[in-house]
Structures are given as structure tokens and as C-alpha cells.
Amino acid sequence: MAAGGPASELIMFIVAIIVAGSVAGALAYVTSDIAHGINEHGELLADKLRTDFAIINDPRNIPVDTSTDPDTYTFYIKNIGKEPIAFTGDAVQVFIDGNLIPASQLSFESVEGGSITSLQPYEVGVIKVKYNLSQGQHTITIVLENGIRRKLIFHVS
Amino acid sequence: MGFSVSASAAIIFISFLIAATTLYTAWDNSYSDVRAAQEDWYSLKLSQLNTLSSLDIKKSSVRTGTNDKGEYYNLTLAIKSNGVTLYVPHWSGTYDGKLITLYSVDDDNVGFISDYTYLLPGDSVQLNVTYIPRDETQHTLNVVFGNGCWVRFNWYYNTTDNTVYVNTSRGCPTEVS
């Protein structure tokens, strides 16, 4: 103990500051992570509440193109929410009678027939589904990337 | 030794204060955002619950004519709002299954008779469907409002008594599970 009391005091002080700084740093990291999670979860929830859409087809008269193989059915989607809707095969899932339609059998278009990737509020978009359907009643369920979904029971004659 | 403890305690205390402030700010921002979104959601649901539309018979009419394709009739359907005010430019529609533009009658034979903006409760807007072949084929016009609610008109021309019979139905989108 040749260094004497002041040196050990200094060492103790430095160690205490390093330990306290490490604790503070860890706390800051964890807090930032939690705050980020809160913000993300809030945004997701707000986005879900602001997102809504409707399938606006006449259920007894779904446009169909029988010149393709399989047939191509046309469904009209209207954004009735306050947020734009991602409108691509990666973001939207389509089920017919409970069967998931692969993205390769779907096309997402504007009402003019052009390619689009999102639907602005109150805008209408077109989903063309290549699928063979028998005569009778069927159900289409459309699910957005945030889980919002709508169902239409339609009739094929 | 006492100074070391005080300094480290101060650092940890200040870091706790900063952490609490950060968490409160994040929670407050998220809460405000979610509350605002909840208001939008309520607003849409209330709008849907209070949407009530019908066919205004007094302002609806039929006219017949003949052109090079044969006999036809033009139908004017008056949509009356008995519920909330509706913003007409946000409306969409399908006629016999196909999507149509409602602001112009020239492109698809279906359109408003003038440029409407707001449809106030008790008022009506008139929509023309033109050059319909004069036979007994059933036709359907589906008009969808900005909030997703719809009014649907099914009609046919009875060639025996030269009368158009219109059936009206309406609804709103519902949640599915």
C-alpha cells in the first residue's frame, strides 16, 4: 500500500464512475429499444385503425374473361380508409373459397389498366385473378399487409 | 469513498430520469397517434351507421327513343340521402358488373346530370343511364359511397306495359373474422 489512501480513493472513484456509466449506458440502450418498440407498435395500431377497404363488385355479376386459361375474374377494391394501401402481390393476399391464390396468378391494376403499387384514399383499384371457378356461390377474401381483410360472397353463373 | 458513491448514484439517478422521460415521450406520442387514428375509425363507422340512401321516385324518370341500333330507353335515377352528408366526387360505381365513371355519361353511358359536390340530407342527385336496349334484360347499377356503403338498383323494362320496374337495396361493408 505504498501509494497510500488518495490513490486508492482515485481508483475507487474511477471504478465507481465506470460501473455507474455502464449501468447508465445499458439503461439508455434498453430504454431506447423499448421506446422504439412503443413507437412502432403505436404506428402499427394507428395504421390498422386508419386502413379500411371495400370490395365493390356486384356479387351477382363478376366480370370474367374466359379467353384466358384459367379464366380471369376482375375484382374492384376501393380504399375507404385514411391511409394509402400497398397494392401489390407481395402486400395483398387473395383467397378464393379458402385457397390462397399465388401472386403469379394475380395482377394489380389501376382502373385505366395501368400498373400501380398503392391505392390512395377513395381510389379504386383492380385485382385480376386467374382461377377456374365452377358455377355457383364462391367467397373471395382479400387480406392486406396489416391484416385488415374483407370478404365478398359472389355468384358465378 | 463517499464521493464515489455520490457521483455514481447521481449518474444512475440522472440516467433513470432520462430513461423515464424517453419512455414517457414515446408513450405519449404513440398514444396521441392511436387516439387520432381511433377518432378516424369512429368517424368512418359513425358515417357508415348513419348512411341511409334511397331512390327518389319523384325525381326519377324514363325516356324512350330510337337510334340506328334500335329502340332504347334512358333512365334517370335520383339517389336521395336520408342520413349523413355524402361527398359525391368520392363515389364509385359498377353497371352490369363493370366499373364505370360517374362524373361523365359520355364514356360509358352512365353519369351524373351535373357536377355535384355534397349531397345533403334530404337532397338527391340524379344519375343518367343512357341508351339501354329496350328489352326485358335485367340491369344492375351499384353506387358505392366514399365510406364504402352502397346503394344498388336492379331494374328491367317491361315491354308489355312499357314500365321500368326498379328494385333498390343498400348496405355497408362489415368486418369478417
mmCIF file of C-alpha atoms in Angstrom:
data_model
loop_
_atom_site.group_PDB
_atom_site.id
_atom_site.type_symbol
_atom_site.label_atom_id
_atom_site.label_comp_id
_atom_site.label_asym_id
_atom_site.label_seq_id
_atom_site.Cartn_x
_atom_site.Cartn_y
_atom_site.Cartn_z
ATOM 1 C CA MET A 1 0.000 0.000 0.000
ATOM 2 C CA ALA A 2 2.846 2.317 -0.886
ATOM 3 C CA ALA A 3 0.562 4.543 -2.974
ATOM 4 C CA GLY A 4 -1.380 5.475 0.100
ATOM 5 C CA GLY A 5 -5.006 6.499 0.622
ATOM 6 C CA PRO A 6 -5.561 9.134 -2.144
ATOM 7 C CA ALA A 7 -4.514 6.749 -4.916
ATOM 8 C CA SER A 8 -6.893 4.018 -3.800
ATOM 9 C CA GLU A 9 -9.602 6.620 -3.415
ATOM 10 C CA LEU A 10 -8.975 7.705 -7.014
ATOM 11 C CA ILE A 11 -9.084 4.110 -8.236
ATOM 12 C CA MET A 12 -12.306 3.515 -6.320
ATOM 13 C CA PHE A 13 -13.763 6.694 -7.815
ATOM 14 C CA ILE A 14 -12.825 5.729 -11.367
ATOM 15 C CA VAL A 15 -14.207 2.209 -10.887
ATOM 16 C CA ALA A 16 -17.427 3.596 -9.415
ATOM 17 C CA ILE A 17 -17.822 6.026 -12.321
ATOM 18 C CA ILE A 18 -17.154 3.248 -14.877
ATOM 19 C CA VAL A 19 -19.673 0.936 -13.205
ATOM 20 C CA ALA A 20 -22.285 3.702 -12.930
ATOM 21 C CA GLY A 21 -21.631 4.762 -16.552
ATOM 22 C CA SER A 22 -22.019 1.167 -17.725
ATOM 23 C CA VAL A 23 -25.312 0.819 -15.854
ATOM 24 C CA ALA A 24 -26.498 4.152 -17.284
ATOM 25 C CA GLY A 25 -25.420 3.115 -20.786
ATOM 26 C CA ALA A 26 -27.218 -0.217 -20.528
ATOM 27 C CA LEU A 27 -30.321 1.551 -19.242
ATOM 28 C CA ALA A 28 -30.176 4.049 -22.105
ATOM 29 C CA TYR A 29 -29.853 1.216 -24.625
ATOM 30 C CA VAL A 30 -32.762 -0.751 -23.155
ATOM 31 C CA THR A 31 -34.898 2.405 -22.826
ATOM 32 C CA SER A 32 -34.225 3.400 -26.415
ATOM 33 C CA ASP A 33 -35.163 -0.111 -27.544
ATOM 34 C CA ILE A 34 -38.419 -0.049 -25.560
ATOM 35 C CA ALA A 35 -39.243 3.486 -26.792
ATOM 36 C CA HIS A 36 -38.624 2.371 -30.361
ATOM 37 C CA GLY A 37 -40.939 -0.616 -29.782
ATOM 38 C CA ILE A 38 -43.651 1.608 -28.306
ATOM 39 C CA ASN A 39 -43.435 3.968 -31.293
ATOM 40 C CA GLU A 40 -43.511 1.100 -33.777
ATOM 41 C CA HIS A 41 -46.433 -0.623 -32.081
ATOM 42 C CA GLY A 42 -48.336 2.683 -31.888
ATOM 43 C CA GLU A 43 -47.748 3.357 -35.575
ATOM 44 C CA LEU A 44 -48.875 -0.162 -36.478
ATOM 45 C CA LEU A 45 -52.035 0.143 -34.406
ATOM 46 C CA ALA A 46 -52.805 3.619 -35.789
ATOM 47 C CA ASP A 47 -52.185 2.357 -39.327
ATOM 48 C CA LYS A 48 -54.583 -0.545 -38.735
ATOM 49 C CA LEU A 49 -57.271 1.803 -37.433
ATOM 50 C CA ARG A 50 -56.877 4.158 -40.390
ATOM 51 C CA THR A 51 -56.894 1.396 -43.014
ATOM 52 C CA ASP A 52 -60.127 0.124 -44.489
ATOM 53 C CA PHE A 53 -61.301 -1.011 -47.886
ATOM 54 C CA ALA A 54 -64.335 -2.441 -49.617
ATOM 55 C CA ILE A 55 -64.811 -4.943 -52.427
ATOM 56 C CA ILE A 56 -67.298 -3.022 -54.548
ATOM 57 C CA ASN A 57 -68.272 -5.630 -57.135
ATOM 58 C CA ASP A 58 -71.830 -6.544 -57.877
ATOM 59 C CA PRO A 59 -71.804 -10.044 -56.296
ATOM 60 C CA ARG A 60 -74.100 -11.444 -58.969
ATOM 61 C CA ASN A 61 -72.077 -10.098 -61.867
ATOM 62 C CA ILE A 62 -68.325 -10.514 -61.563
ATOM 63 C CA PRO A 63 -66.563 -9.612 -64.831
ATOM 64 C CA VAL A 64 -64.833 -12.672 -66.252
ATOM 65 C CA ASP A 65 -62.563 -13.152 -69.233
ATOM 66 C CA THR A 66 -62.996 -16.729 -70.440
ATOM 67 C CA SER A 67 -60.491 -16.313 -73.281
ATOM 68 C CA THR A 68 -57.621 -16.916 -70.855
ATOM 69 C CA ASP A 69 -56.667 -20.221 -69.292
ATOM 70 C CA PRO A 70 -57.531 -20.276 -66.435
ATOM 71 C CA ASP A 71 -60.367 -17.712 -66.539
ATOM 72 C CA THR A 72 -59.619 -14.188 -65.322
ATOM 73 C CA TYR A 73 -62.004 -12.688 -62.777
ATOM 74 C CA THR A 74 -61.956 -8.959 -62.057
ATOM 75 C CA PHE A 75 -62.499 -7.560 -58.579
ATOM 76 C CA TYR A 76 -62.710 -3.881 -57.698
ATOM 77 C CA ILE A 77 -61.189 -2.636 -54.445
ATOM 78 C CA LYS A 78 -61.983 0.787 -53.025
ATOM 79 C CA ASN A 79 -59.806 2.364 -50.354
ATOM 80 C CA ILE A 80 -62.250 3.804 -47.820
ATOM 81 C CA GLY A 81 -59.638 4.473 -45.136
ATOM 82 C CA LYS A 82 -57.397 7.425 -44.485
ATOM 83 C CA GLU A 83 -54.082 5.798 -45.404
ATOM 84 C CA PRO A 84 -52.739 4.609 -48.761
ATOM 85 C CA ILE A 85 -52.934 0.849 -49.194
ATOM 86 C CA ALA A 86 -49.987 -1.124 -50.560
ATOM 87 C CA PHE A 87 -51.437 -2.757 -53.678
ATOM 88 C CA THR A 88 -49.021 -5.423 -54.889
ATOM 89 C CA GLY A 89 -48.811 -9.185 -54.913
ATOM 90 C CA ASP A 90 -46.360 -9.076 -52.001
ATOM 91 C CA ALA A 91 -48.626 -6.944 -49.807
ATOM 92 C CA VAL A 92 -52.077 -8.325 -50.619
ATOM 93 C CA GLN A 93 -53.189 -11.925 -50.255
ATOM 94 C CA VAL A 94 -56.238 -13.256 -52.060
ATOM 95 C CA PHE A 95 -58.127 -16.358 -51.008
ATOM 96 C CA ILE A 96 -60.935 -17.898 -53.028
ATOM 97 C CA ASP A 97 -63.033 -20.446 -51.154
ATOM 98 C CA GLY A 98 -60.221 -20.600 -48.601
ATOM 99 C CA ASN A 99 -57.490 -21.351 -51.145
ATOM 100 C CA LEU A 100 -54.581 -18.930 -51.328
ATOM 101 C CA ILE A 101 -54.103 -17.660 -54.855
ATOM 102 C CA PRO A 102 -50.389 -17.433 -55.747
ATOM 103 C CA ALA A 103 -49.131 -13.942 -56.559
ATOM 104 C CA SER A 104 -48.239 -15.171 -60.050
ATOM 105 C CA GLN A 105 -51.978 -15.591 -60.748
ATOM 106 C CA LEU A 106 -52.832 -12.066 -59.595
ATOM 107 C CA SER A 107 -52.415 -8.718 -61.242
ATOM 108 C CA PHE A 108 -52.924 -5.364 -59.589
ATOM 109 C CA GLU A 109 -54.007 -2.550 -61.859
ATOM 110 C CA SER A 110 -55.453 0.932 -61.873
ATOM 111 C CA VAL A 111 -58.953 1.376 -63.292
ATOM 112 C CA GLU A 112 -57.329 2.573 -66.525
ATOM 113 C CA GLY A 113 -55.454 -0.727 -66.777
ATOM 114 C CA GLY A 114 -52.007 0.599 -65.812
ATOM 115 C CA SER A 115 -49.753 -0.877 -63.171
ATOM 116 C CA ILE A 116 -49.961 0.571 -59.655
ATOM 117 C CA THR A 117 -48.342 -0.190 -56.320
ATOM 118 C CA SER A 118 -50.630 1.679 -53.916
ATOM 119 C CA LEU A 119 -54.222 2.823 -53.588
ATOM 120 C CA GLN A 120 -54.784 6.347 -52.318
ATOM 121 C CA PRO A 121 -57.812 7.088 -50.082
ATOM 122 C CA TYR A 122 -61.083 6.820 -52.078
ATOM 123 C CA GLU A 123 -59.238 5.415 -55.099
ATOM 124 C CA VAL A 124 -60.435 2.225 -56.775
ATOM 125 C CA GLY A 125 -58.016 -0.466 -57.921
ATOM 126 C CA VAL A 126 -58.474 -3.658 -59.872
ATOM 127 C CA ILE A 127 -57.352 -7.147 -58.878
ATOM 128 C CA LYS A 128 -57.427 -9.680 -61.701
ATOM 129 C CA VAL A 129 -57.448 -13.265 -60.517
ATOM 130 C CA LYS A 130 -56.630 -16.144 -62.819
ATOM 131 C CA TYR A 131 -58.600 -19.051 -61.456
ATOM 132 C CA ASN A 132 -61.145 -21.558 -62.654
ATOM 133 C CA LEU A 133 -64.424 -21.429 -60.781
ATOM 134 C CA SER A 134 -67.408 -23.699 -61.078
ATOM 135 C CA GLN A 135 -70.942 -22.351 -61.326
ATOM 136 C CA GLY A 136 -72.468 -21.343 -58.025
ATOM 137 C CA GLN A 137 -71.548 -19.427 -54.938
ATOM 138 C CA HIS A 138 -67.949 -18.623 -54.020
ATOM 139 C CA THR A 139 -66.137 -16.487 -51.484
ATOM 140 C CA ILE A 140 -63.203 -14.185 -52.034
ATOM 141 C CA THR A 141 -61.238 -12.929 -49.042
ATOM 142 C CA ILE A 142 -58.695 -10.168 -49.515
ATOM 143 C CA VAL A 143 -56.123 -9.584 -46.779
ATOM 144 C CA LEU A 144 -53.891 -6.518 -46.614
ATOM 145 C CA GLU A 145 -50.356 -6.498 -45.257
ATOM 146 C CA ASN A 146 -51.532 -5.175 -41.880
ATOM 147 C CA GLY A 147 -54.105 -7.949 -41.501
ATOM 148 C CA ILE A 148 -57.214 -5.965 -42.455
ATOM 149 C CA ARG A 149 -59.436 -8.217 -44.527
ATOM 150 C CA ARG A 150 -62.717 -8.134 -46.377
ATOM 151 C CA LYS A 151 -64.834 -10.899 -47.782
ATOM 152 C CA LEU A 152 -67.288 -10.991 -50.684
ATOM 153 C CA ILE A 153 -69.653 -13.840 -51.389
ATOM 154 C CA PHE A 154 -70.313 -13.843 -55.112
ATOM 155 C CA HIS A 155 -72.126 -15.910 -57.647
ATOM 156 C CA VAL A 156 -70.715 -17.387 -60.837
ATOM 157 C CA SER A 157 -73.313 -18.214 -63.466
ATOM 158 C CA MET B 1 -15.268 6.577 -0.964
ATOM 159 C CA GLY B 2 -18.279 8.707 -0.082
ATOM 160 C CA PHE B 3 -17.718 10.929 -3.108
ATOM 161 C CA SER B 4 -17.512 7.908 -5.395
ATOM 162 C CA VAL B 5 -20.814 6.623 -4.120
ATOM 163 C CA SER B 6 -22.460 10.031 -4.501
ATOM 164 C CA ALA B 7 -21.143 10.503 -8.036
ATOM 165 C CA SER B 8 -22.195 7.056 -9.207
ATOM 166 C CA ALA B 9 -25.585 7.424 -7.536
ATOM 167 C CA ALA B 10 -26.035 10.768 -9.312
ATOM 168 C CA ILE B 11 -25.146 9.223 -12.680
ATOM 169 C CA ILE B 12 -27.591 6.364 -12.183
ATOM 170 C CA PHE B 13 -30.313 8.707 -10.919
ATOM 171 C CA ILE B 14 -29.897 11.063 -13.891
ATOM 172 C CA SER B 15 -29.924 8.105 -16.287
ATOM 173 C CA PHE B 16 -33.162 6.913 -14.686
ATOM 174 C CA LEU B 17 -34.665 10.356 -15.170
ATOM 175 C CA ILE B 18 -33.602 10.411 -18.824
ATOM 176 C CA ALA B 19 -34.968 6.879 -19.338
ATOM 177 C CA ALA B 20 -38.302 7.800 -17.754
ATOM 178 C CA THR B 21 -38.556 10.941 -19.920
ATOM 179 C CA THR B 22 -37.711 8.977 -23.074
ATOM 180 C CA LEU B 23 -40.294 6.311 -22.292
ATOM 181 C CA TYR B 24 -42.959 8.867 -21.407
ATOM 182 C CA THR B 25 -42.333 10.823 -24.635
ATOM 183 C CA ALA B 26 -42.549 7.621 -26.700
ATOM 184 C CA TRP B 27 -45.741 6.532 -24.928
ATOM 185 C CA ASP B 28 -47.309 9.996 -25.251
ATOM 186 C CA ASN B 29 -46.541 10.212 -28.982
ATOM 187 C CA SER B 30 -47.929 6.726 -29.609
ATOM 188 C CA TYR B 31 -50.995 7.378 -27.500
ATOM 189 C CA SER B 32 -51.748 10.623 -29.370
ATOM 190 C CA ASP B 33 -51.271 8.876 -32.717
ATOM 191 C CA VAL B 34 -53.505 5.949 -31.748
ATOM 192 C CA ARG B 35 -56.171 8.285 -30.295
ATOM 193 C CA ALA B 36 -56.210 10.306 -33.531
ATOM 194 C CA ALA B 37 -56.493 7.090 -35.556
ATOM 195 C CA GLN B 38 -59.259 5.887 -33.246
ATOM 196 C CA GLU B 39 -61.157 9.120 -33.949
ATOM 197 C CA ASP B 40 -60.818 8.449 -37.688
ATOM 198 C CA TRP B 41 -62.090 4.900 -37.151
ATOM 199 C CA TYR B 42 -65.077 6.109 -35.112
ATOM 200 C CA SER B 43 -65.769 8.755 -37.715
ATOM 201 C CA LEU B 44 -65.866 6.133 -40.507
ATOM 202 C CA LYS B 45 -68.052 3.745 -38.504
ATOM 203 C CA LEU B 46 -70.454 6.529 -37.495
ATOM 204 C CA SER B 47 -70.609 7.678 -41.102
ATOM 205 C CA GLN B 48 -71.453 4.107 -42.186
ATOM 206 C CA LEU B 49 -74.062 3.694 -39.462
ATOM 207 C CA ASN B 50 -75.704 6.965 -40.452
ATOM 208 C CA THR B 51 -75.659 6.406 -44.194
ATOM 209 C CA LEU B 52 -79.148 5.864 -45.471
ATOM 210 C CA SER B 53 -79.909 6.280 -49.140
ATOM 211 C CA SER B 54 -82.904 5.505 -51.278
ATOM 212 C CA LEU B 55 -84.401 6.042 -54.696
ATOM 213 C CA ASP B 56 -86.217 9.353 -55.015
ATOM 214 C CA ILE B 57 -89.115 8.272 -57.192
ATOM 215 C CA LYS B 58 -90.390 11.812 -57.781
ATOM 216 C CA LYS B 59 -87.125 12.895 -59.375
ATOM 217 C CA SER B 60 -86.509 9.659 -61.285
ATOM 218 C CA SER B 61 -87.746 9.244 -64.827
ATOM 219 C CA VAL B 62 -87.620 7.180 -68.026
ATOM 220 C CA ARG B 63 -87.456 8.383 -71.625
ATOM 221 C CA THR B 64 -87.601 6.201 -74.688
ATOM 222 C CA GLY B 65 -86.075 6.747 -78.072
ATOM 223 C CA THR B 66 -84.830 5.088 -81.222
ATOM 224 C CA ASN B 67 -81.434 5.242 -82.870
ATOM 225 C CA ASP B 68 -79.586 3.272 -85.536
ATOM 226 C CA LYS B 69 -79.110 0.372 -83.087
ATOM 227 C CA GLY B 70 -82.806 0.112 -82.335
ATOM 228 C CA GLU B 71 -85.134 1.089 -79.561
ATOM 229 C CA TYR B 72 -83.630 2.248 -76.304
ATOM 230 C CA TYR B 73 -84.566 3.950 -73.075
ATOM 231 C CA ASN B 74 -82.750 6.428 -70.864
ATOM 232 C CA LEU B 75 -83.218 6.046 -67.149
ATOM 233 C CA THR B 76 -82.670 8.826 -64.633
ATOM 234 C CA LEU B 77 -82.232 7.531 -61.104
ATOM 235 C CA ALA B 78 -82.343 10.036 -58.255
ATOM 236 C CA ILE B 79 -80.354 8.946 -55.193
ATOM 237 C CA LYS B 80 -81.632 10.550 -52.038
ATOM 238 C CA SER B 81 -79.667 10.756 -48.801
ATOM 239 C CA ASN B 82 -81.719 10.322 -45.662
ATOM 240 C CA GLY B 83 -78.643 10.126 -43.459
ATOM 241 C CA VAL B 84 -75.305 11.929 -43.329
ATOM 242 C CA THR B 85 -73.944 14.365 -45.910
ATOM 243 C CA LEU B 86 -72.125 12.463 -48.646
ATOM 244 C CA TYR B 87 -69.255 13.773 -50.768
ATOM 245 C CA VAL B 88 -70.228 12.858 -54.331
ATOM 246 C CA PRO B 89 -66.743 13.032 -56.017
ATOM 247 C CA HIS B 90 -65.679 10.110 -53.804
ATOM 248 C CA TRP B 91 -68.414 7.855 -55.203
ATOM 249 C CA SER B 92 -67.681 4.901 -57.472
ATOM 250 C CA GLY B 93 -69.967 2.552 -59.318
ATOM 251 C CA THR B 94 -70.440 -0.571 -61.348
ATOM 252 C CA TYR B 95 -73.002 -1.038 -64.090
ATOM 253 C CA ASP B 96 -73.862 -4.606 -65.029
ATOM 254 C CA GLY B 97 -70.733 -5.712 -63.179
ATOM 255 C CA LYS B 98 -68.257 -3.377 -64.857
ATOM 256 C CA LEU B 99 -66.637 -0.382 -63.203
ATOM 257 C CA ILE B 100 -67.896 2.946 -64.539
ATOM 258 C CA THR B 101 -67.018 6.596 -64.160
ATOM 259 C CA LEU B 102 -69.880 8.517 -62.613
ATOM 260 C CA TYR B 103 -68.759 12.046 -63.482
ATOM 261 C CA SER B 104 -69.248 11.619 -67.227
ATOM 262 C CA VAL B 105 -72.071 9.984 -69.136
ATOM 263 C CA ASP B 106 -70.282 10.018 -72.496
ATOM 264 C CA ASP B 107 -67.660 7.328 -71.861
ATOM 265 C CA ASP B 108 -69.840 4.525 -70.505
ATOM 266 C CA ASN B 109 -73.454 5.783 -70.779
ATOM 267 C CA VAL B 110 -73.657 6.311 -67.011
ATOM 268 C CA GLY B 111 -73.075 9.628 -65.288
ATOM 269 C CA PHE B 112 -74.449 12.416 -63.138
ATOM 270 C CA ILE B 113 -76.562 15.035 -64.853
ATOM 271 C CA SER B 114 -74.426 17.802 -63.316
ATOM 272 C CA ASP B 115 -71.277 18.345 -61.237
ATOM 273 C CA TYR B 116 -72.340 17.526 -57.712
ATOM 274 C CA THR B 117 -70.143 18.023 -54.661
ATOM 275 C CA TYR B 118 -72.010 17.425 -51.408
ATOM 276 C CA LEU B 119 -75.275 15.504 -51.099
ATOM 277 C CA LEU B 120 -77.006 16.983 -48.073
ATOM 278 C CA PRO B 121 -79.566 15.025 -46.021
ATOM 279 C CA GLY B 122 -82.938 15.204 -47.747
ATOM 280 C CA ASP B 123 -81.416 16.157 -51.113
ATOM 281 C CA SER B 124 -80.888 13.931 -54.104
ATOM 282 C CA VAL B 125 -78.509 13.598 -57.020
ATOM 283 C CA GLN B 126 -79.636 12.448 -60.440
ATOM 284 C CA LEU B 127 -77.768 9.815 -62.349
ATOM 285 C CA ASN B 128 -78.422 9.063 -66.010
ATOM 286 C CA VAL B 129 -78.134 5.640 -67.568
ATOM 287 C CA THR B 130 -78.498 6.085 -71.295
ATOM 288 C CA TYR B 131 -79.083 4.032 -74.435
ATOM 289 C CA ILE B 132 -80.282 0.896 -72.663
ATOM 290 C CA PRO B 133 -81.689 -1.537 -75.256
ATOM 291 C CA ARG B 134 -85.457 -1.631 -74.802
ATOM 292 C CA ASP B 135 -85.889 -5.281 -73.849
ATOM 293 C CA GLU B 136 -86.566 -7.112 -70.614
ATOM 294 C CA THR B 137 -82.927 -7.662 -69.706
ATOM 295 C CA GLN B 138 -82.212 -7.162 -66.022
ATOM 296 C CA HIS B 139 -79.672 -4.399 -65.294
ATOM 297 C CA THR B 140 -77.825 -3.520 -62.102
ATOM 298 C CA LEU B 141 -76.255 -0.245 -61.076
ATOM 299 C CA ASN B 142 -74.193 -0.366 -57.908
ATOM 300 C CA VAL B 143 -73.208 3.025 -56.467
ATOM 301 C CA VAL B 144 -70.568 2.966 -53.726
ATOM 302 C CA PHE B 145 -70.110 5.995 -51.474
ATOM 303 C CA GLY B 146 -66.793 7.230 -50.067
ATOM 304 C CA ASN B 147 -67.355 5.358 -46.796
ATOM 305 C CA GLY B 148 -67.895 2.036 -48.589
ATOM 306 C CA CYS B 149 -71.682 1.917 -48.179
ATOM 307 C CA TRP B 150 -73.606 1.196 -51.339
ATOM 308 C CA VAL B 151 -76.989 1.502 -52.927
ATOM 309 C CA ARG B 152 -77.888 -0.985 -55.637
ATOM 310 C CA PHE B 153 -80.595 -0.607 -58.259
ATOM 311 C CA ASN B 154 -81.877 -3.593 -60.209
ATOM 312 C CA TRP B 155 -84.330 -2.882 -62.982
ATOM 313 C CA TYR B 156 -85.844 -4.170 -66.185
ATOM 314 C CA TYR B 157 -88.085 -2.710 -68.851
ATOM 315 C CA ASN B 158 -91.438 -4.424 -69.081
ATOM 316 C CA THR B 159 -92.253 -4.317 -72.783
ATOM 317 C CA THR B 160 -95.877 -5.309 -72.135
ATOM 318 C CA ASP B 161 -96.845 -2.274 -70.099
ATOM 319 C CA ASN B 162 -93.839 -0.098 -71.073
ATOM 320 C CA THR B 163 -92.810 0.364 -67.480
ATOM 321 C CA VAL B 164 -89.447 0.163 -65.757
ATOM 322 C CA TYR B 165 -89.500 -1.824 -62.537
ATOM 323 C CA VAL B 166 -86.726 -0.806 -60.140
ATOM 324 C CA ASN B 167 -85.686 -2.681 -57.043
ATOM 325 C CA THR B 168 -83.414 -0.908 -54.525
ATOM 326 C CA SER B 169 -81.121 -2.448 -51.934
ATOM 327 C CA ARG B 170 -78.379 -0.960 -49.785
ATOM 328 C CA GLY B 171 -75.666 -1.978 -47.373
ATOM 329 C CA CYS B 172 -72.299 -1.252 -45.837
ATOM 330 C CA PRO B 173 -69.059 -3.231 -45.585
ATOM 331 C CA THR B 174 -68.787 -5.336 -42.451
ATOM 332 C CA GLU B 175 -65.892 -6.846 -40.555
ATOM 333 C CA VAL B 176 -65.095 -10.505 -41.151
ATOM 334 C CA SER B 177 -63.475 -12.931 -38.779
#
